Coordinates of N, CA and C and ligand atoms in Angstrom, one line a residue:
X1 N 88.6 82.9 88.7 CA 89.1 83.9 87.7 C 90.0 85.0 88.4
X2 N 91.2 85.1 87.8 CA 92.3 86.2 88.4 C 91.7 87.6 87.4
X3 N 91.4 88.4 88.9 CA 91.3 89.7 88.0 C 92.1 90.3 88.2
X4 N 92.7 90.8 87.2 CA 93.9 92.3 86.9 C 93.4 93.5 86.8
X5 N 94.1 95.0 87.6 CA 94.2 95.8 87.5 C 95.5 96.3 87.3
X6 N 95.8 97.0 85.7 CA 96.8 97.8 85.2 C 97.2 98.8 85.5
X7 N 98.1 99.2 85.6 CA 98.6 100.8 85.9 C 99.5 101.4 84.8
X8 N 99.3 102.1 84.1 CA 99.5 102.9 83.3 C 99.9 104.3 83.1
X9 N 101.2 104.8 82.1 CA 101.2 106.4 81.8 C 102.0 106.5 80.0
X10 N 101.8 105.8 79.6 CA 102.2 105.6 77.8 C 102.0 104.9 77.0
X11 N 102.5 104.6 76.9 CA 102.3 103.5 75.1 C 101.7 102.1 75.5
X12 N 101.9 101.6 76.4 CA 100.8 100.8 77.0 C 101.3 99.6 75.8
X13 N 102.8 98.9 75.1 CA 103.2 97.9 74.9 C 103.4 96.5 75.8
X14 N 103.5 97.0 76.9 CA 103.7 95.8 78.1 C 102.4 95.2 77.9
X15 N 101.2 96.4 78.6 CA 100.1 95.7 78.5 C 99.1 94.8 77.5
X16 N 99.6 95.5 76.2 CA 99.5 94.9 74.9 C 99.7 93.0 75.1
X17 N 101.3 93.1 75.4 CA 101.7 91.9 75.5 C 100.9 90.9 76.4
X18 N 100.4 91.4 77.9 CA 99.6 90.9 78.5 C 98.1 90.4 77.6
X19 N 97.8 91.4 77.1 CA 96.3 91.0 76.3 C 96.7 90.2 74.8
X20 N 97.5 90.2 74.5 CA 97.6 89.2 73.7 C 97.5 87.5 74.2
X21 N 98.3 87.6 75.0 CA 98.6 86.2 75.7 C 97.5 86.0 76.6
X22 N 96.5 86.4 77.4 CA 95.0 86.2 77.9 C 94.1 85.7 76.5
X23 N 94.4 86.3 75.2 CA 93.6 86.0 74.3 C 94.2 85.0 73.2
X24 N 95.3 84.7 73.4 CA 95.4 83.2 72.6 C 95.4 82.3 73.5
X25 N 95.2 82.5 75.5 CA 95.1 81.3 75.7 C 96.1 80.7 76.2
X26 N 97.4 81.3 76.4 CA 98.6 81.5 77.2 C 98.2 81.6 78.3
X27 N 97.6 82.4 78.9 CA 97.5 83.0 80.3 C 95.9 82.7 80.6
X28 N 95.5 81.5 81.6 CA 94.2 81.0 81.1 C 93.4 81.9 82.7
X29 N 92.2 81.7 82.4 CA 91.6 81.8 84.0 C 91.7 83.3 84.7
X30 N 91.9 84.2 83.5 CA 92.2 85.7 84.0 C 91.4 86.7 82.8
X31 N 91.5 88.2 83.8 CA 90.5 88.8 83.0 C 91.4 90.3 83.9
X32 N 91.4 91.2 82.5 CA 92.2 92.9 83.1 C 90.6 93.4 83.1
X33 N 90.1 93.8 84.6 CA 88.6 94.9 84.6 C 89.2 95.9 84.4
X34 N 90.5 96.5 84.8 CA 90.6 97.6 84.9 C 91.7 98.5 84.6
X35 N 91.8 99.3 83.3 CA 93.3 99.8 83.2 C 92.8 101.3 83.8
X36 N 94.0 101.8 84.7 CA 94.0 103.0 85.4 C 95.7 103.9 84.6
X37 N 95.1 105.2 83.8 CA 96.5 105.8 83.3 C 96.6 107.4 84.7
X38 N 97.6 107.7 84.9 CA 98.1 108.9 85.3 C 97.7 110.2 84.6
X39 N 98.0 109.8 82.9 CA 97.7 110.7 81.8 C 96.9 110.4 81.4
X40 N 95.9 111.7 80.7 CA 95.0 111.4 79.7 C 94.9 111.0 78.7
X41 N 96.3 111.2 77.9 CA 96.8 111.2 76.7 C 97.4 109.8 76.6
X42 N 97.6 109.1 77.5 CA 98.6 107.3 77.0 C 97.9 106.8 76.1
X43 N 98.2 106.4 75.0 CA 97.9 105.8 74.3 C 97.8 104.1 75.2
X44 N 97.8 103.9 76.0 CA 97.4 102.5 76.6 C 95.8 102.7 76.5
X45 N 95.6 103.8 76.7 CA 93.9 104.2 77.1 C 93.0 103.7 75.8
X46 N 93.6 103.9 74.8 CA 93.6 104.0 73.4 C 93.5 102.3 73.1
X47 N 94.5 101.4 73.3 CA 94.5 100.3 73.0 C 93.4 99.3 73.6
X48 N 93.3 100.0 74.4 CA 92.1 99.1 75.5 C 90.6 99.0 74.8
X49 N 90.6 99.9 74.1 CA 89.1 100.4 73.6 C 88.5 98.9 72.7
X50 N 89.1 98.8 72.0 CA 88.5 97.2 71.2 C 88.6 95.9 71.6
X51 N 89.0 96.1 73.0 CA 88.6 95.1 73.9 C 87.8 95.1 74.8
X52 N 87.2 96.4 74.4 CA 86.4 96.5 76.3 C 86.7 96.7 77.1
X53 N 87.8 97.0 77.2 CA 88.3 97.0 78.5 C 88.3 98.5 79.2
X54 N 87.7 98.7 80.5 CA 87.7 99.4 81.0 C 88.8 100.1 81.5
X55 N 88.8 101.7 81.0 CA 89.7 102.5 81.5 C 89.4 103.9 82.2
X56 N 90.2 104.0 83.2 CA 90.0 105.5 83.6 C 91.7 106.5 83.9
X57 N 91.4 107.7 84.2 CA 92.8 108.2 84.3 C 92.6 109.0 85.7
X58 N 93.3 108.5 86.9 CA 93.3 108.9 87.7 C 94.2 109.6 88.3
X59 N 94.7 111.0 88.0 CA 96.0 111.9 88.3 C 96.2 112.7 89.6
X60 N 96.9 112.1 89.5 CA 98.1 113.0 91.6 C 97.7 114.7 91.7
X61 N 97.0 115.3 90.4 CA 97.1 116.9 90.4 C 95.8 117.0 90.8
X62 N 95.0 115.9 90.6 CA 93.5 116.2 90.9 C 93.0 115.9 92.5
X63 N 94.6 115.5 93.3 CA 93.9 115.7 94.9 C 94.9 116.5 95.2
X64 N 94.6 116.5 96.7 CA 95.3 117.8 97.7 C 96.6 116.8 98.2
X65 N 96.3 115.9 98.5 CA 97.6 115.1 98.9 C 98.2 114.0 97.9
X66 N 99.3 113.6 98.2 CA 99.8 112.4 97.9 C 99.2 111.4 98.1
X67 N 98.6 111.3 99.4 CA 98.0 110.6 100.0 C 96.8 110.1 99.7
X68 N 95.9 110.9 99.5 CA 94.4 111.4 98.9 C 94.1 110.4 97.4
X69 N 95.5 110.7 96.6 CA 95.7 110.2 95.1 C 95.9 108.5 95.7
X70 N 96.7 108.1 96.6 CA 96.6 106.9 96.6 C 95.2 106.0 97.0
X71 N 94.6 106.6 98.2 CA 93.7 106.0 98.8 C 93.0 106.1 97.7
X72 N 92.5 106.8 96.2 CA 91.6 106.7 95.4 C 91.9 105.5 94.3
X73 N 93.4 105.5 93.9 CA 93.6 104.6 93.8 C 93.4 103.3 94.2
X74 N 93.9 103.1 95.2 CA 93.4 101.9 96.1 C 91.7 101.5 96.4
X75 N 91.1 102.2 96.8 CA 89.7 102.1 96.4 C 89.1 102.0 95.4
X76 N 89.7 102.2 94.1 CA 89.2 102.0 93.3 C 89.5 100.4 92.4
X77 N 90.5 99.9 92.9 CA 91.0 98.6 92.6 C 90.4 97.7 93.2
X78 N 90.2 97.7 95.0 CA 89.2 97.4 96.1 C 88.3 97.1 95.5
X79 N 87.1 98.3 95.0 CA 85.7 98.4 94.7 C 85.6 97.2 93.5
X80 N 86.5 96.9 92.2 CA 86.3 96.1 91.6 C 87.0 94.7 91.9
X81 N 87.5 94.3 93.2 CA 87.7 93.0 93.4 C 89.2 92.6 92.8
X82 N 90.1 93.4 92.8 CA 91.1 93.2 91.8 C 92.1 92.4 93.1
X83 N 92.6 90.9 92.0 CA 93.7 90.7 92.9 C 94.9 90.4 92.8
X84 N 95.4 90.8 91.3 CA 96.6 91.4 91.3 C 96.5 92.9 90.4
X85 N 97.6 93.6 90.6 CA 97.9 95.3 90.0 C 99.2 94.7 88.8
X86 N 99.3 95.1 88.2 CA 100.7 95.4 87.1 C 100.7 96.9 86.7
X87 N 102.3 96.8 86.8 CA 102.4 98.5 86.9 C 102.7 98.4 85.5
X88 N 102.4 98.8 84.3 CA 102.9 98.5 83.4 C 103.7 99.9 82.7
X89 N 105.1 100.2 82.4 CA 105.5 101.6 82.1 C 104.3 102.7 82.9
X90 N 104.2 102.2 84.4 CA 103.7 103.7 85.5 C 104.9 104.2 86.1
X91 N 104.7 105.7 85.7 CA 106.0 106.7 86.3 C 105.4 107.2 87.1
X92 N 104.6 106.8 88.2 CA 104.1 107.6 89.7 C 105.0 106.3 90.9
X93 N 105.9 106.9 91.8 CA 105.9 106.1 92.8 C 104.8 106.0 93.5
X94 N 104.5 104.9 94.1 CA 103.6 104.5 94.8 C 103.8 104.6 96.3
X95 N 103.0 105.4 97.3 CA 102.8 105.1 98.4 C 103.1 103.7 99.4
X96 N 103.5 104.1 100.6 CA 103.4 102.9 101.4 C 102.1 102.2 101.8
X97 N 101.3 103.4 102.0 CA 99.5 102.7 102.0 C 98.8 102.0 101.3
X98 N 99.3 102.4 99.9 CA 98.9 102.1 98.5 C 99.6 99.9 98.4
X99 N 100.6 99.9 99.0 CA 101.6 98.9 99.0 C 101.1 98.1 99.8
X100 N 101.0 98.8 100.8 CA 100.6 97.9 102.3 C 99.2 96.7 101.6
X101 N 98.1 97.9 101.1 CA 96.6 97.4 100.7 C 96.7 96.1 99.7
X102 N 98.2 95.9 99.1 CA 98.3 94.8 98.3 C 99.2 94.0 98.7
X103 N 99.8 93.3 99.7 CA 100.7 92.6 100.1 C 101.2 91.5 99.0
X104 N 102.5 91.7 98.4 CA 103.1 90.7 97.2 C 101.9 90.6 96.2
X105 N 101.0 91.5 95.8 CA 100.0 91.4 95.0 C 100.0 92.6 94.0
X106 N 101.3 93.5 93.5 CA 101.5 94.3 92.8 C 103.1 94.1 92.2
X107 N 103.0 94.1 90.8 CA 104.0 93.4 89.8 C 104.5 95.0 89.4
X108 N 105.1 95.2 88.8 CA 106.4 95.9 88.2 C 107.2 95.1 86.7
X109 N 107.4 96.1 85.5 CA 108.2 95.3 84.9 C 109.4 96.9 85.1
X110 N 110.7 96.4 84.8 CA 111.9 97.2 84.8 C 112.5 96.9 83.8
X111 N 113.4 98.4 82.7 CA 114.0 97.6 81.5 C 115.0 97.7 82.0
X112 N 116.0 97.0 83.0 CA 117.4 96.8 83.5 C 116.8 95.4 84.2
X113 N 118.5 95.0 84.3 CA 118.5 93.7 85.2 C 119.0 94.7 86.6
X114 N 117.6 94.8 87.3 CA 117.9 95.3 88.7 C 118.7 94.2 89.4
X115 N 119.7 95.2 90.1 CA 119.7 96.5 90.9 C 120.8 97.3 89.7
X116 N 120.9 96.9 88.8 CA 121.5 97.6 88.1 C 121.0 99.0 87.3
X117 N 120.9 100.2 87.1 CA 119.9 101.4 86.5 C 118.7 101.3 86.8
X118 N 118.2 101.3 87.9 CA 116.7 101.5 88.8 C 116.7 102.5 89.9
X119 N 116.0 102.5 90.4 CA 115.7 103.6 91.7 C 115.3 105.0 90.5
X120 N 114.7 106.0 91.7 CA 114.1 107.2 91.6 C 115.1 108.0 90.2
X121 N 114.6 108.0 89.7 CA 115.1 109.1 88.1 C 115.4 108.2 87.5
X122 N 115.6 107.0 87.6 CA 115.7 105.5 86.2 C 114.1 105.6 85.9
X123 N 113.7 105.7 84.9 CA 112.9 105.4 83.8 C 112.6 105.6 82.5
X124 N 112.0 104.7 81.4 CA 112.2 104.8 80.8 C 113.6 104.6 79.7
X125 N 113.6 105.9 78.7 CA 114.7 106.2 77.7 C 115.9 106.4 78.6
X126 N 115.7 107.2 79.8 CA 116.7 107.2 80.9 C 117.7 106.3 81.3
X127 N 116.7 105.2 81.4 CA 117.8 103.9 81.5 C 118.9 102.9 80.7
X128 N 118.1 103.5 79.3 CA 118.8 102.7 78.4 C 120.2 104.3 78.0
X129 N 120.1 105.2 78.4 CA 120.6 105.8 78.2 C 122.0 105.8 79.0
X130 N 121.6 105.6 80.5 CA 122.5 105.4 81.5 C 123.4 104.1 81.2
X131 N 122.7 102.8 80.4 CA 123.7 101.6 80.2 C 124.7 102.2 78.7
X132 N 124.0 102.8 78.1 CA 125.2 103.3 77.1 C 126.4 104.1 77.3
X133 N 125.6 104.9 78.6 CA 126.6 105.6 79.1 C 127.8 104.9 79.4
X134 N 127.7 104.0 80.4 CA 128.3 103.1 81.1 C 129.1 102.3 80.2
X135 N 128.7 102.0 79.1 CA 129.5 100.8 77.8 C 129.5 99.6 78.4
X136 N 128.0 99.7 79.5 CA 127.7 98.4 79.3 C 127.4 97.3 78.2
X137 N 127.6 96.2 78.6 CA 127.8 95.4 77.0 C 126.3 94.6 77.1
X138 N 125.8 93.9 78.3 CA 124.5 93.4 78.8 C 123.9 93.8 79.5
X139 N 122.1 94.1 78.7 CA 121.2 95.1 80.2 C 120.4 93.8 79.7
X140 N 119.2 94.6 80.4 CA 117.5 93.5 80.1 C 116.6 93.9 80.8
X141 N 115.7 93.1 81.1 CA 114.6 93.7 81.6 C 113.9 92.6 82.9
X142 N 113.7 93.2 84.5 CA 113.1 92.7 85.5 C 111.2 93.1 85.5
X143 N 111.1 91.6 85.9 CA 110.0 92.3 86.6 C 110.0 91.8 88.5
X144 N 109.3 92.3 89.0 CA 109.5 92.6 90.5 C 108.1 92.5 91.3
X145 N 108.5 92.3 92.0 CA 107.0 92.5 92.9 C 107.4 94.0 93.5
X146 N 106.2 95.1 93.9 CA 106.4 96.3 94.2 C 106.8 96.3 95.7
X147 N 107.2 97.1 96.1 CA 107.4 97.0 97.9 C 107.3 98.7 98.2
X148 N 107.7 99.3 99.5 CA 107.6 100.4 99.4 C 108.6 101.5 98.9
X149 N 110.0 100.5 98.6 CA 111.3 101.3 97.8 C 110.4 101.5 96.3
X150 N 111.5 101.9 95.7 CA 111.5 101.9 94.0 C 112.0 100.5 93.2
X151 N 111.4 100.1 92.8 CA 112.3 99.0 92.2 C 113.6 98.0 93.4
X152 N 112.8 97.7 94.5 CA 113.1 97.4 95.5 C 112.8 95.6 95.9
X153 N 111.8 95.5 95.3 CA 110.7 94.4 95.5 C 111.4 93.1 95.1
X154 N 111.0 92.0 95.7 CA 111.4 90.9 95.5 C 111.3 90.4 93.6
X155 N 112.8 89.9 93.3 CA 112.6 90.1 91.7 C 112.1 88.5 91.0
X156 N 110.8 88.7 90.4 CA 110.0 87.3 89.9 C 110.9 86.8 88.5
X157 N 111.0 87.4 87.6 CA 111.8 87.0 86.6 C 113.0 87.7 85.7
X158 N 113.8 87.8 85.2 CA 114.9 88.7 84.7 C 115.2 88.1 82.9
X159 N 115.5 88.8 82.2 CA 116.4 88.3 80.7 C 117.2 89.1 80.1
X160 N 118.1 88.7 79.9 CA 119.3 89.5 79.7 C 118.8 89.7 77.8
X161 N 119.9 91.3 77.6 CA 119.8 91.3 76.0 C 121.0 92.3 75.5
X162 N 121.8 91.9 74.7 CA 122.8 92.1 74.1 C 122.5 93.6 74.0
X163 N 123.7 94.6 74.4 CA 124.0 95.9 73.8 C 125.1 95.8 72.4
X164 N 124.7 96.7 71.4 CA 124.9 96.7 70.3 C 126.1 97.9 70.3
X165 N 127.0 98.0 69.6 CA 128.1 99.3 69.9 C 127.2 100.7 69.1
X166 N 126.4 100.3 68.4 CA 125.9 101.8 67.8 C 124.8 102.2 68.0
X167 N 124.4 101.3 68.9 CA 122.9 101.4 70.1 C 122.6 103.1 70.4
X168 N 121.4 103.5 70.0 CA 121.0 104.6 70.7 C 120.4 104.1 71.8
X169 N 119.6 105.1 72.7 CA 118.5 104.8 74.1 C 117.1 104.0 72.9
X170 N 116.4 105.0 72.5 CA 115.8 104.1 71.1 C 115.8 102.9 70.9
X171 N 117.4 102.7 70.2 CA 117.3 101.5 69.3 C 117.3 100.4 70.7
X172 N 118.2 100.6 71.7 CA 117.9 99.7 72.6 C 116.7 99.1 73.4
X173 N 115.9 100.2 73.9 CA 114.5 100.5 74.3 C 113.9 99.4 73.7
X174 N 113.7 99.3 72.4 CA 113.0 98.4 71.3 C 113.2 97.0 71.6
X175 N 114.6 96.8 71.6 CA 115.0 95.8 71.6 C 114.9 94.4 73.1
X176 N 114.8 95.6 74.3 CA 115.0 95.5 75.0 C 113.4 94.9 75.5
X177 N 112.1 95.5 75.2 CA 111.2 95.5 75.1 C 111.0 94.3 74.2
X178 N 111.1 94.2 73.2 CA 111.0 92.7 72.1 C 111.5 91.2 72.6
X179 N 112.9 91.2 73.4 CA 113.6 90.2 73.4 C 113.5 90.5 74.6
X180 N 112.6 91.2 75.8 CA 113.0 91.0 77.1 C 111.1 90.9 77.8
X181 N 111.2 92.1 77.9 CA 109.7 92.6 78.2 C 108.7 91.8 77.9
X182 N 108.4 92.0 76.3 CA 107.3 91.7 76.1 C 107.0 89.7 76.5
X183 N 107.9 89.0 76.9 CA 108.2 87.6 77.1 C 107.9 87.6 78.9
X184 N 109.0 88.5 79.5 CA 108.9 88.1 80.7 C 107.8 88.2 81.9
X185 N 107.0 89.2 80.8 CA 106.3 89.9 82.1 C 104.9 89.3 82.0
X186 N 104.3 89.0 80.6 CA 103.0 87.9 80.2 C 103.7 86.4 81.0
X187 N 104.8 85.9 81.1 CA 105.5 85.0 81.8 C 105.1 85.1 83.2
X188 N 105.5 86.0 83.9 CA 105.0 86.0 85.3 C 103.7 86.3 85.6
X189 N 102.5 86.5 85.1 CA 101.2 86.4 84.9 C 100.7 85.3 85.2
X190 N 101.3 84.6 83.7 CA 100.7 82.9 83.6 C 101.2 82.6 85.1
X191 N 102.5 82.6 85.9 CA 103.4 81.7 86.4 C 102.1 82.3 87.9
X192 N 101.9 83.4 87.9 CA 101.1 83.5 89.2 C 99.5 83.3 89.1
X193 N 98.9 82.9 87.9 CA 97.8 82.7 87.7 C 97.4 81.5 87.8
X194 N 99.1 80.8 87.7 CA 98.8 78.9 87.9 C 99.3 78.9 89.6
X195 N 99.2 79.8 90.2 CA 99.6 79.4 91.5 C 101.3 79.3 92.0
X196 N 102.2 79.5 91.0 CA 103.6 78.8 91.0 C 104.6 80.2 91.4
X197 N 104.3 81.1 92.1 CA 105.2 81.9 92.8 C 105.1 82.1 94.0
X198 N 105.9 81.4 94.6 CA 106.4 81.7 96.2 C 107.7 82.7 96.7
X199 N 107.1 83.2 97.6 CA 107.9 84.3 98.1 C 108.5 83.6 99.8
X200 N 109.9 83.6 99.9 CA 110.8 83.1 100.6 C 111.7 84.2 100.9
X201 N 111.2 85.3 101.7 CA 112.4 86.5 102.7 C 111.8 87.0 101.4
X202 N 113.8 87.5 101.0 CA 113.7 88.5 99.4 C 113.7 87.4 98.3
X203 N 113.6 86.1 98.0 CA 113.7 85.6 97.2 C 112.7 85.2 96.6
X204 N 112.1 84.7 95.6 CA 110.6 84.4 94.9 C 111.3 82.9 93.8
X205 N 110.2 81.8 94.4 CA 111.1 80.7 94.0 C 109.3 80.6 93.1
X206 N 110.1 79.5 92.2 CA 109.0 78.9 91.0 C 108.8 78.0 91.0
X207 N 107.6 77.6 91.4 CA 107.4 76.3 91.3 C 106.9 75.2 90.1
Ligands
LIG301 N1 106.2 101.9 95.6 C1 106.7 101.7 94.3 N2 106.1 102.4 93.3 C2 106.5 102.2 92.0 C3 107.5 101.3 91.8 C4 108.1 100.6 92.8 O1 109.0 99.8 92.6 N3 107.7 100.8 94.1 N4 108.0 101.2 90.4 C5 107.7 102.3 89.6 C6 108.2 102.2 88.2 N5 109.5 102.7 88.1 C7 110.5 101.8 87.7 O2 110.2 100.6 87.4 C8 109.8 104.0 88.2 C9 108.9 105.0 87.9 C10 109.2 106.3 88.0 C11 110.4 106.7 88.5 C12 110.7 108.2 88.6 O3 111.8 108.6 89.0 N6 109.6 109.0 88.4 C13 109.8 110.5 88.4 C14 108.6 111.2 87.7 C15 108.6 110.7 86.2 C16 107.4 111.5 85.5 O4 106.4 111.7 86.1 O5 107.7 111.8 84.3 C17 109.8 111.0 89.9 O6 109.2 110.3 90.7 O7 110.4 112.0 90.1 C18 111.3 105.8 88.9 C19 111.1 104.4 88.7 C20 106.3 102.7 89.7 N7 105.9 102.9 91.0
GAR302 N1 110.6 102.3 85.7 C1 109.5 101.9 84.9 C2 109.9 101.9 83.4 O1 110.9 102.6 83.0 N2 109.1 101.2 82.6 C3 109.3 101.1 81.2 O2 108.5 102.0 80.5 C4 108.5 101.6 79.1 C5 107.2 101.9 78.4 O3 106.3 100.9 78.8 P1 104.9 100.6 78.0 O4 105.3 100.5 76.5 O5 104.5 99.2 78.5 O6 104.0 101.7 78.3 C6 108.9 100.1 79.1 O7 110.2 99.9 78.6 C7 108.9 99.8 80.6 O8 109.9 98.8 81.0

């Protein structure tokens, strides 16, 4: 049994997508023990409830260090046996210790085709904002393995999705999430739950 631990700070749609596909049977041989939010308020916390699934909120303000916040983190994923993390819409960077404790064993999804609108102050509405800026015509959405950059990590799967000319950050967000997100990232789940991702330097081949 692959256990998952979630990371969380909003609307908790990614993870949605993940528990859907665990529960029709898509994604076999796996089980989330643990969703962890930053905020008290994410409604991820909220969705979890009629599945059982355990949640706690574990926030950076309630230790003395940066440091302090990770190690509890990390122990706390530790203590229940977790052996993969998905970050799902978490806006806390993550530590190098925190990183180290998971070697290629923490996912990321991104709504850009990184390296394109990622790194530090890309998230979110942000980014869909920044490809409008740009008059970009195609973004999408990565997911990644974590490393100790931002959005740095060796990238597991990518899907592109048409920008529209009267696109807000919004209407893209949505879209971007529906036709990108919600597919790719339950996608690399299954793909590492059957064993079929290899990591080769920076590359991550499928087997
Ligand atoms: N070590 C890593 N930690 C995290 C990664 C990562 O790749 N390596 N991914 C991020 C998720 N992320 C993009 O996918 C991301 C999250 C947050 C930010 C950001 O600039 N955050 C702001 C604060 C935002 C807030 O609290 O409202 C900041 O740090 O100033 C950029 C990218 C998760 N962790
Ligand atoms: N850099 C991280 C980032 O911007 N993550 C993004 O946060 C949104 C909310 O996710 P959610 O609905 O799954 O909570 C999603 O679009 C996700 O890609």
């Amino acid at each position: 049994m692959l256990k998952i631990g979630v990371l969380v700070s909003g609307g908790g749609t990614n993870l949605q997508a993940i528990i859907d596909r665990i529960n029709d049977g898509t994604i076999t041989d796996t089980e989330i023990v643990s969703v962890v939010s930053n905020k008290e308020n994410a409604y991820a916390l909220e969705r979890i409830k009629k599945y059982n699934i355990k949640g706690k909120c574990i926030k950076p303000r309630d230790y003395t260090t940066r440091q302090e916040f990770n190690f509890a983190l990390r122990d706390h994923f530790i203590s229940l046996g977790v052996d993969l993390i998905l970050l799902a819409g978490y806006l806390v960077v993550l530590s190098e210790d925190f990183v180290r404790a998971f070697p290629n064993r923490i996912m990321n999804i991104h709504p850009s085709l990184i390296p394109a609108f990622c790194g530090n102050g890309y998230y979110g509405l942000k980014v869909h904002q920044g490809v409008i800026d740009r008059g970009i015509k195609v973004t999408g959405a990565t997911v990644h393995f974590v490393d100790e950059g931002t959005d740095t990590g060796p990238i597991i799967l990518q899907k592109a999705v048409e920008v529209e000319d009267n696109d807000t950050p919004e209407i893209l967000q949505r879209r971007v999430m529906e036709e990108a997100e919600w597919t790719i990232y339950p996608e690399a789940v299954r793909l590492y739950a059957e064993d079929r991702i290899k990591i080769q330097g920076n590359r991550v081949i499928i087997t």
